[in-house]
């Protein structure tokens, strides 16, 4: 990694933490540090499940529990089973008290004032530049938070992604998509040593997937690459493709191949941009119009 890039990120982090008051003992003069204030904000007037808070904020369970206890002892929240509202008693929910709602409203107002204080010294043109740059930084940071790792195809998150993949291509293909007509892809083909399914998550929520089938005497096959619309443009598809290629190469594959439909123009552009070349049809997939292959290690 380029040391100049690392230094630039560290410098940016120092500037931001200082400007937003993250170093203060009492964030926005509310008598509590930033971590507690952020958690109070995320709970919000509607309340939130503890598991959701942990995933959304990326917090260790123990640290989150300590933060919740502090807010609870301060009379700002209650934490209890969801069945108090007719829900699942095994699910714990954090809810603001009257005092908590008052402090949440104050935090909301102070947050607006802090944002205004950042923008106020700047000209209108520079305000627009700053907000545009912030939006770009936010998206890029989101991209860096995406985690890609192997996942059993039977996992509910993997199932949800594969269903979303089927819905997406059914919407985009000229004649829809019937899984019964497509070449089958059984679960056993996507578990070692036969292959793998990779799951992409953002704050623990599934937002993409991709699979590779390994063949001892033929190129590996990349299948079911899908990325949610909400994270398109973050490079998740390219990362998934690269991880699938790496997985295949580490297990002895010298080439990978894939088929795709003519309507998936973004995917076709990605394949061509990452070194795939179009080849003759190597299967009888009824929904395929293009077949690609890439030599690994080149």
Short mmCIF file of C-alpha atoms in Angstrom, two decimals:
data_model
loop_
_atom_site.label_atom_id
_atom_site.label_comp_id
_atom_site.label_asym_id
_atom_site.label_seq_id
_atom_site.Cartn_x
_atom_site.Cartn_y
_atom_site.Cartn_z
CA UNK A 1 0.00 0.00 0.00
CA UNK A 2 1.28 3.46 -0.95
CA UNK A 3 2.51 5.21 2.21
CA UNK A 4 1.39 8.60 0.84
CA UNK A 5 -2.18 7.31 0.50
CA UNK A 6 -2.14 5.99 4.05
CA UNK A 7 -0.82 9.33 5.34
CA UNK A 8 -3.58 11.18 3.47
CA UNK A 9 -6.31 9.01 5.00
CA UNK A 10 -4.88 9.51 8.49
CA UNK A 11 -4.71 13.28 7.97
CA UNK A 12 -8.33 13.32 6.78
CA UNK A 13 -9.42 11.29 9.82
CA UNK A 14 -7.71 13.71 12.21
CA UNK A 15 -9.33 16.73 10.56
CA UNK A 16 -12.81 15.21 10.63
CA UNK A 17 -12.68 13.97 14.22
CA UNK A 18 -11.52 17.40 15.38
CA UNK A 19 -14.07 19.36 13.34
CA UNK A 20 -17.11 17.30 14.41
CA UNK A 21 -16.12 17.28 18.07
CA UNK A 22 -15.42 13.57 18.37
CA UNK A 23 -12.50 14.32 20.73
CA UNK A 24 -14.64 16.18 23.26
CA UNK A 25 -15.54 14.53 26.57
CA UNK A 26 -19.10 15.78 26.14
CA UNK A 27 -20.25 15.50 22.54
CA UNK A 28 -22.29 18.58 21.61
CA UNK A 29 -22.30 19.59 25.31
CA UNK A 30 -24.85 16.88 26.14
CA UNK A 31 -22.88 15.40 28.99
CA UNK A 32 -21.93 12.19 27.21
CA UNK A 33 -19.23 11.10 24.73
CA UNK A 34 -19.79 10.55 21.01
CA UNK A 35 -20.35 6.78 21.28
CA UNK A 36 -23.31 7.17 23.64
CA UNK A 37 -24.75 10.06 21.63
CA UNK A 38 -24.54 8.10 18.37
CA UNK A 39 -26.23 5.08 19.93
CA UNK A 40 -29.03 7.26 21.33
CA UNK A 41 -29.52 8.72 17.85
CA UNK A 42 -29.65 5.29 16.20
CA UNK A 43 -32.26 4.02 18.67
CA UNK A 44 -34.42 7.00 17.76
CA UNK A 45 -38.08 7.67 18.56
CA UNK A 46 -39.16 4.41 16.87
CA UNK A 47 -36.80 2.23 18.94
CA UNK A 48 -34.53 -0.46 17.50
CA UNK A 49 -33.63 -4.11 17.96
CA UNK A 50 -30.34 -4.60 19.77
CA UNK A 51 -29.09 -7.00 17.07
CA UNK A 52 -29.87 -4.40 14.41
CA UNK A 53 -27.96 -1.73 16.34
CA UNK A 54 -24.96 -4.03 16.66
CA UNK A 55 -24.92 -4.75 12.93
CA UNK A 56 -25.61 -1.17 11.83
CA UNK A 57 -22.86 0.33 14.00
CA UNK A 58 -20.40 -2.57 13.74
CA UNK A 59 -19.99 -2.74 17.51
CA UNK A 60 -18.67 -5.55 19.66
CA UNK A 61 -21.50 -7.15 21.67
CA UNK A 62 -19.82 -6.43 24.99
CA UNK A 63 -19.16 -2.77 24.19
CA UNK A 64 -22.71 -2.30 22.91
CA UNK A 65 -24.09 -3.84 26.10
CA UNK A 66 -22.05 -1.41 28.20
CA UNK A 67 -23.27 1.56 26.18
CA UNK A 68 -26.87 0.40 26.50
CA UNK A 69 -26.52 -0.06 30.27
CA UNK A 70 -25.11 3.45 30.62
CA UNK A 71 -28.03 4.96 28.71
CA UNK A 72 -30.46 2.78 30.66
CA UNK A 73 -29.00 3.80 34.03
CA UNK A 74 -29.25 7.41 32.89
CA UNK A 75 -32.99 6.98 32.43
CA UNK A 76 -32.82 7.58 28.67
CA UNK A 77 -33.77 4.13 27.35
CA UNK A 78 -35.32 0.84 28.35
CA UNK A 79 -34.14 -2.49 27.00
CA UNK A 80 -36.51 -5.43 27.00
CA UNK A 81 -38.07 -8.24 24.99
CA UNK A 82 -40.02 -7.39 21.88
CA UNK A 83 -43.07 -9.27 23.18
CA UNK A 84 -43.89 -6.20 25.27
CA UNK A 85 -45.26 -4.89 21.98
CA UNK A 86 -46.62 -8.23 20.82
CA UNK A 87 -43.42 -9.35 19.11
CA UNK A 88 -40.89 -12.13 19.52
CA UNK A 89 -39.87 -12.41 23.18
CA UNK A 90 -36.40 -13.63 22.21
CA UNK A 91 -35.64 -10.33 20.47
CA UNK A 92 -34.35 -7.49 22.66
CA UNK A 93 -35.45 -3.98 21.78
CA UNK A 94 -34.11 -0.61 22.96
CA UNK A 95 -36.73 2.12 23.38
CA UNK A 96 -36.37 5.79 24.33
CA UNK A 97 -37.99 6.99 27.55
CA UNK A 98 -39.61 10.42 27.76
CA UNK A 99 -36.26 11.81 28.93
CA UNK A 100 -34.55 9.99 26.09
CA UNK A 101 -36.90 11.47 23.51
CA UNK A 102 -36.24 14.93 24.88
CA UNK A 103 -32.49 14.41 24.66
CA UNK A 104 -32.82 12.87 21.18
CA UNK A 105 -34.66 16.00 19.99
CA UNK A 106 -31.95 18.18 21.52
CA UNK A 107 -29.26 16.08 19.80
CA UNK A 108 -31.13 16.42 16.51
CA UNK A 109 -31.21 20.22 16.87
CA UNK A 110 -27.54 20.44 17.88
CA UNK A 111 -26.57 18.22 14.93
CA UNK A 112 -28.29 20.65 12.56
CA UNK A 113 -26.43 23.52 14.22
CA UNK A 114 -23.07 21.74 13.88
CA UNK A 115 -23.71 21.07 10.19
CA UNK A 116 -24.69 24.70 9.68
CA UNK A 117 -21.51 25.87 11.47
CA UNK A 118 -19.40 23.83 9.01
CA UNK A 119 -21.18 25.30 5.98
CA UNK A 120 -21.67 28.89 7.17
CA UNK A 121 -18.08 30.19 6.72
CA UNK A 122 -17.97 28.94 3.13
CA UNK A 123 -19.25 30.60 -0.02
CA UNK A 124 -22.26 29.04 -1.74
CA UNK A 125 -20.00 27.49 -4.39
CA UNK A 126 -17.69 25.98 -1.77
CA UNK A 127 -20.66 24.65 0.21
CA UNK A 128 -21.83 22.78 -2.86
CA UNK A 129 -18.31 21.46 -3.45
CA UNK A 130 -18.05 20.27 0.14
CA UNK A 131 -21.42 18.51 0.16
CA UNK A 132 -20.70 16.87 -3.21
CA UNK A 133 -17.31 15.70 -1.95
CA UNK A 134 -18.89 14.39 1.26
CA UNK A 135 -21.39 12.33 -0.72
CA UNK A 136 -18.57 10.81 -2.77
CA UNK A 137 -16.50 10.06 0.34
CA UNK A 138 -19.53 8.48 2.00
CA UNK A 139 -20.09 6.13 -0.95
CA UNK A 140 -16.42 5.19 -1.13
CA UNK A 141 -16.32 4.52 2.60
CA UNK A 142 -19.38 2.33 2.23
CA UNK A 143 -17.53 0.39 -0.43
CA UNK A 144 -14.60 -0.13 1.92
CA UNK A 145 -16.98 -1.49 4.57
CA UNK A 146 -18.27 -4.30 2.35
CA UNK A 147 -17.13 -7.72 3.58
CA UNK A 148 -16.84 -10.65 1.15
CA UNK A 149 -16.51 -14.15 2.55
CA UNK A 150 -17.54 -17.76 1.81
CA UNK A 151 -21.08 -18.68 2.79
CA UNK A 152 -22.97 -21.99 2.60
CA UNK A 153 -25.57 -21.79 -0.19
CA UNK A 154 -28.16 -23.03 2.32
CA UNK A 155 -27.63 -19.99 4.55
CA UNK A 156 -30.77 -17.78 4.62
CA UNK A 157 -28.71 -14.76 3.55
CA UNK A 158 -27.34 -16.63 0.54
CA UNK A 159 -30.84 -17.83 -0.32
CA UNK A 160 -32.10 -14.24 -0.16
CA UNK A 161 -29.36 -13.09 -2.56
CA UNK A 162 -30.02 -15.91 -5.02
CA UNK A 163 -33.74 -15.11 -5.00
CA UNK A 164 -32.93 -11.44 -5.62
CA UNK A 165 -30.62 -12.50 -8.46
CA UNK A 166 -33.47 -14.48 -10.06
CA UNK A 167 -35.91 -11.58 -9.68
CA UNK A 168 -33.42 -9.14 -11.15
CA UNK A 169 -32.64 -11.13 -14.28
CA UNK A 170 -36.32 -12.05 -14.75
CA UNK A 171 -37.03 -8.33 -14.93
CA UNK A 172 -34.21 -7.65 -17.38
CA UNK A 173 -34.31 -10.65 -19.74
CA UNK A 174 -36.42 -10.29 -22.89
CA UNK A 175 -38.62 -13.28 -22.04
CA UNK A 176 -38.28 -13.32 -18.28
CA UNK A 177 -36.44 -16.07 -16.40
CA UNK A 178 -37.66 -19.53 -15.46
CA UNK A 179 -35.14 -21.34 -13.19
CA UNK A 180 -36.56 -24.67 -14.36
CA UNK A 181 -35.34 -23.96 -17.91
CA UNK A 182 -31.88 -22.79 -16.89
CA UNK A 183 -28.98 -25.16 -16.29
CA UNK A 184 -29.25 -26.32 -12.65
CA UNK A 185 -26.79 -25.21 -9.99
CA UNK A 186 -27.20 -27.56 -7.00
CA UNK A 187 -25.96 -26.58 -3.55
CA UNK A 188 -23.36 -29.35 -3.52
CA UNK A 189 -21.63 -27.70 -6.49
CA UNK A 190 -20.99 -24.59 -4.38
CA UNK A 191 -19.34 -26.15 -1.33
CA UNK A 192 -15.69 -27.22 -1.06
CA UNK A 193 -14.07 -29.01 -2.75
CA UNK A 194 -16.53 -28.56 -5.63
CA UNK A 195 -16.74 -24.79 -5.48
CA UNK A 196 -17.82 -21.89 -3.29
CA UNK A 197 -20.46 -19.22 -2.92
CA UNK A 198 -19.18 -15.83 -1.77
CA UNK A 199 -21.49 -13.47 0.09
CA UNK A 200 -20.99 -9.69 0.18
CA UNK A 201 -22.38 -7.90 3.23
CA UNK A 202 -22.59 -4.29 4.37
CA UNK A 203 -23.20 -3.83 8.10
CA UNK A 204 -24.00 -7.57 8.17
CA UNK A 205 -26.79 -7.18 5.60
CA UNK A 206 -26.39 -9.23 2.36
CA UNK A 207 -25.89 -6.99 -0.66
CA UNK A 208 -24.29 -9.28 -3.24
CA UNK A 209 -23.12 -12.77 -4.11
CA UNK A 210 -21.17 -14.79 -6.63
CA UNK A 211 -20.22 -18.44 -7.08
CA UNK A 212 -17.59 -20.54 -8.79
CA UNK A 213 -17.72 -24.22 -9.77
CA UNK A 214 -14.41 -26.05 -10.00
CA UNK A 215 -13.69 -28.65 -12.70
CA UNK A 216 -10.57 -30.84 -12.55
CA UNK A 217 -9.96 -30.91 -16.31
CA UNK A 218 -11.66 -27.71 -17.51
CA UNK A 219 -11.83 -24.00 -16.64
CA UNK A 220 -13.72 -23.08 -13.49
CA UNK A 221 -17.19 -21.58 -14.04
CA UNK A 222 -18.30 -18.31 -12.47
CA UNK A 223 -22.03 -18.21 -11.73
CA UNK A 224 -24.73 -16.13 -10.07
CA UNK A 225 -22.85 -12.83 -9.73
CA UNK A 226 -25.35 -10.31 -8.34
CA UNK A 227 -25.11 -6.92 -6.60
CA UNK A 228 -28.00 -5.01 -5.03
CA UNK A 229 -29.08 -1.79 -6.72
CA UNK A 230 -28.42 0.10 -3.47
CA UNK A 231 -24.66 -0.47 -3.74
CA UNK A 232 -24.18 -0.33 -7.51
CA UNK A 233 -21.19 1.80 -8.43
CA UNK A 234 -19.19 0.91 -5.31
CA UNK A 235 -17.03 -1.69 -7.06
CA UNK A 236 -18.65 -4.63 -5.29
CA UNK A 237 -19.19 -6.58 -8.51
CA UNK A 238 -15.56 -6.15 -9.52
CA UNK A 239 -14.41 -7.25 -6.06
CA UNK A 240 -16.64 -10.31 -6.14
CA UNK A 241 -15.32 -11.26 -9.55
CA UNK A 242 -11.72 -10.86 -8.39
CA UNK A 243 -12.30 -12.93 -5.25
CA UNK A 244 -13.91 -15.72 -7.28
CA UNK A 245 -10.98 -15.74 -9.68
CA UNK A 246 -8.53 -15.83 -6.77
CA UNK A 247 -10.40 -18.70 -5.14
CA UNK A 248 -10.28 -20.72 -8.37
CA UNK A 249 -6.59 -19.94 -8.99
CA UNK A 250 -5.59 -20.96 -5.46
CA UNK A 251 -7.19 -24.35 -6.10
CA UNK A 252 -5.35 -25.03 -9.32
CA UNK A 253 -7.60 -23.54 -11.99
CA UNK A 254 -5.71 -21.93 -14.86
CA UNK A 255 -8.76 -20.28 -16.43
CA UNK A 256 -12.30 -19.24 -15.60
CA UNK A 257 -15.29 -18.87 -17.89
CA UNK A 258 -18.87 -17.66 -17.70
CA UNK A 259 -21.97 -17.11 -19.78
CA UNK A 260 -24.27 -14.12 -19.75
CA UNK A 261 -27.35 -12.60 -21.33
CA UNK A 262 -27.15 -9.76 -23.86
CA UNK A 263 -29.31 -7.53 -21.65
CA UNK A 264 -26.77 -7.52 -18.80
CA UNK A 265 -24.77 -4.75 -20.44
CA UNK A 266 -23.03 -3.59 -17.25
CA UNK A 267 -21.83 -7.12 -16.52
CA UNK A 268 -20.57 -7.57 -20.10
CA UNK A 269 -18.66 -4.28 -19.83
CA UNK A 270 -17.13 -5.42 -16.52
CA UNK A 271 -16.00 -8.75 -17.96
CA UNK A 272 -14.35 -7.11 -20.93
CA UNK A 273 -12.69 -4.48 -18.75
CA UNK A 274 -11.22 -7.13 -16.45
CA UNK A 275 -9.56 -9.27 -19.11
CA UNK A 276 -12.26 -11.67 -20.30
CA UNK A 277 -12.39 -12.51 -24.01
CA UNK A 278 -15.44 -13.76 -25.84
CA UNK A 279 -15.33 -17.43 -26.88
CA UNK A 280 -17.58 -19.93 -28.61
CA UNK A 281 -20.49 -21.36 -26.65
CA UNK A 282 -19.31 -24.04 -24.24
CA UNK A 283 -22.72 -24.99 -22.86
CA UNK A 284 -26.40 -25.05 -23.85
CA UNK A 285 -27.65 -22.45 -21.37
CA UNK A 286 -30.89 -21.21 -23.03
CA UNK A 287 -30.61 -17.70 -21.56
CA UNK A 288 -27.01 -17.09 -22.66
CA UNK A 289 -25.98 -14.99 -25.65
CA UNK A 290 -22.32 -14.44 -24.78
CA UNK A 291 -19.63 -16.75 -23.41
CA UNK A 292 -16.39 -15.42 -21.93
CA UNK A 293 -13.10 -16.89 -20.72
CA UNK A 294 -10.11 -15.50 -18.84
CA UNK A 295 -6.69 -17.01 -18.29
CA UNK A 296 -5.69 -16.73 -14.65
CA UNK A 297 -2.32 -15.32 -13.78
CA UNK A 298 -2.26 -13.03 -16.83
#
